[in-house]
Amino acid sequence: MQKLFRYIKPKEWGLAFVSLCFIVAQVWMDLKSPGYMSEITTLVQTPGSAMSDIWLAGGKMLLCTLGSLAAAITVGFFAARIAATLAKDLRSLLFDKVEAFSMEEINRFSTDSLITRSTNDITQIQMLVTMGLQLAIKAPITAAWAITKIAGKGFEWTAVTGVAVLAVIAIFAFLMVFVMPKFKRIQIMTDDVNRVTRENLTGLRVVRAYNAEAYQERKFERVNEELTGLHMFVSRTLAVMSPMMSSIMGGLSLAIYWIGAYLIHNAAAPAKLTVFSDMVVFSSYAVQVIMSFMMLVIIFMMLPRASVSAKRINEVIQTEPTIINGHKTEGAHGVRGEVTFEHVSFKYPDAAEYILEDISFTARQGETIAFIGSTGSGKSTLINLVPRFFDATEGEILIDGVSVREYDQEALYNKIGYVPQKAVLFRGTVASNVAYGDNGGDGYTDEEVRRAVAIAQGAEFVEKMAGTYGADISQGGTNVSGGQKQRIAIARAVCRKPEIYIFDDSFSALDYETDRILRKTLKNETKGVTCMIVAQRIGTIMDADQIVVLDEGRIVGLGKHRELLKSCDVYRQIAMSQLSEEELAE
Ligand code: ATP
Ligand code: MG
């Protein structure tokens, strides 16, 4: 928790200090009131006292109360501000951190947990800070101050007050033993509810089409019920708290008056009045003491939950990304767009088996290198190593003669135009999706966007859309077809004017003709750009300068189409299943 307080800015610390002053003022005024009360009591009981004196004391008491109210409101305002600012800063911090994470860290935390951590967990901290500032400082000051005021005013009264305080602490300790362990579970269950909800929403079409609503509902019910159960348990247990505290408070007043009755009875006649007035004052201070302890109890009840949240937030903040940034921005002199794999082997974090083994090849500037192989042979894994989504377990990947690990990531990404296997579109317009991100220049002109879309063979359909380049794209690109989505994603890569294209099966949703024209245009329009293409279709890669044939993570063939047909069994089999006799013979 303290670790998070480091993120409170000096300005907010300043506000916190001002709040402290207001709180002290408030406590002072709160504790002043009983004094006036006893004054009034004495005045009323003394024969011949002037009405104006009673009014005066009453007026002062009223002023104190109003002052205390004003101070409380001010502190409330400040506390809300400090807490909200802290929450905002923590959210930004988490967002930035998660952006720097590689797939490994994201998988480790899980997306759902990262979402709850940056929303619900931060809210817990925010609540604690808001309440904490108002109560945690006020309570001990009040308690200590009030105790000094009543100390020595009567041994019997002090004793019962002590007993009441002990009772409050005992009840609190008892409850906490039962409630505390549940808090951690509540946050984990919140993650789970989030996960099931997200899964259901993203897979909605499949859920519908497979009549799986009931199944999904059951799944949701399970987590939902457990979370509800936990909340019920905690709330019910805490619900006992409030009436118990009121009883203690009532009981204490009763005990004080009871003891007071005896004391007054036994006192000598002139002293009776003093004892009575003492009793009135004592009981109001005693109530203040108990109230402060109750406030502390409230804070202590929030503390465990918030500390669970703080821990979860800290876990994210303190995780160092496994992908460490290098500092080179340029490749070796005289090389551009060259990709070299040197004996690269790779296994996924925590996995036992290697997915790629001993991969070596070089793609020179302007060359097209293609990767083919059965599904699961490791093609996507291989090309995902180039933009460092993961780091190679063994071996080295060089771009322009420099290891990818040594590049500043921004510089590395500026060299690459990456189109993932599953095209990703963001909510916005066609243009905002194509002109996406930053390539080190000052943004893209409309002309560049148009040209990129034209190269990606998207001009025709984009210009037919309502609003053409300004046409809306919904989140995930659900309002365009699969092939259209791929073309917008390709246009995005083209728009960057990279040194190296990486297409992970990015032509799969295009018809053969569009596929052919697109590749031809790309080759003509972006000369000198190296092209790494993963494809399932022989037709897409036939004319590549090099073809890498992958089988179970190993290279089983490397060469041109004709050579491979002769020398590589795996390749010949793929070719035979896709091409006619004449095409093979050509
Ligand atoms: P496809 O043609 O179907 O796209 P691919 O050749 O691209 O297949 P990869 O996605 O590279 O295949 O997957 C290769 C292997 O790596 C698979 O056996 C898969 O189980 C495993 N794999 C893929 N992604 C992960 C991951 N994030 N964690 C662990 N294993 C993974
Ligand atoms: Mg793949």
mmCIF file of C-alpha atoms and ligand atoms in Angstrom, residues 375-376 378-381 383-384 421 504-505 534 536, ligand 2:
data_model
loop_
_atom_site.group_PDB
_atom_site.id
_atom_site.type_symbol
_atom_site.label_atom_id
_atom_site.label_comp_id
_atom_site.label_asym_id
_atom_site.label_seq_id
_atom_site.Cartn_x
_atom_site.Cartn_y
_atom_site.Cartn_z
ATOM 1 C CA THR A 375 -0.957 -25.880 -39.791
ATOM 2 C CA GLY A 376 0.864 -25.806 -36.500
ATOM 3 C CA GLY A 378 5.393 -22.898 -36.560
ATOM 4 C CA LYS A 379 5.078 -20.328 -39.360
ATOM 5 C CA SER A 380 3.355 -17.647 -37.298
ATOM 6 C CA THR A 381 5.670 -18.332 -34.399
ATOM 7 C CA ILE A 383 7.663 -14.505 -38.114
ATOM 8 C CA ASN A 384 6.420 -13.204 -34.769
ATOM 9 C CA GLN A 421 -2.864 -13.688 -39.223
ATOM 10 C CA ASP A 504 1.056 -13.791 -41.896
ATOM 11 C CA ASP A 505 -1.361 -15.594 -44.138
ATOM 12 C CA VAL A 534 3.311 -16.921 -44.837
ATOM 13 C CA GLN A 536 -1.085 -21.902 -47.383
HETATM 14 MG MG MG B 2 -0.212 -19.132 -38.271
#
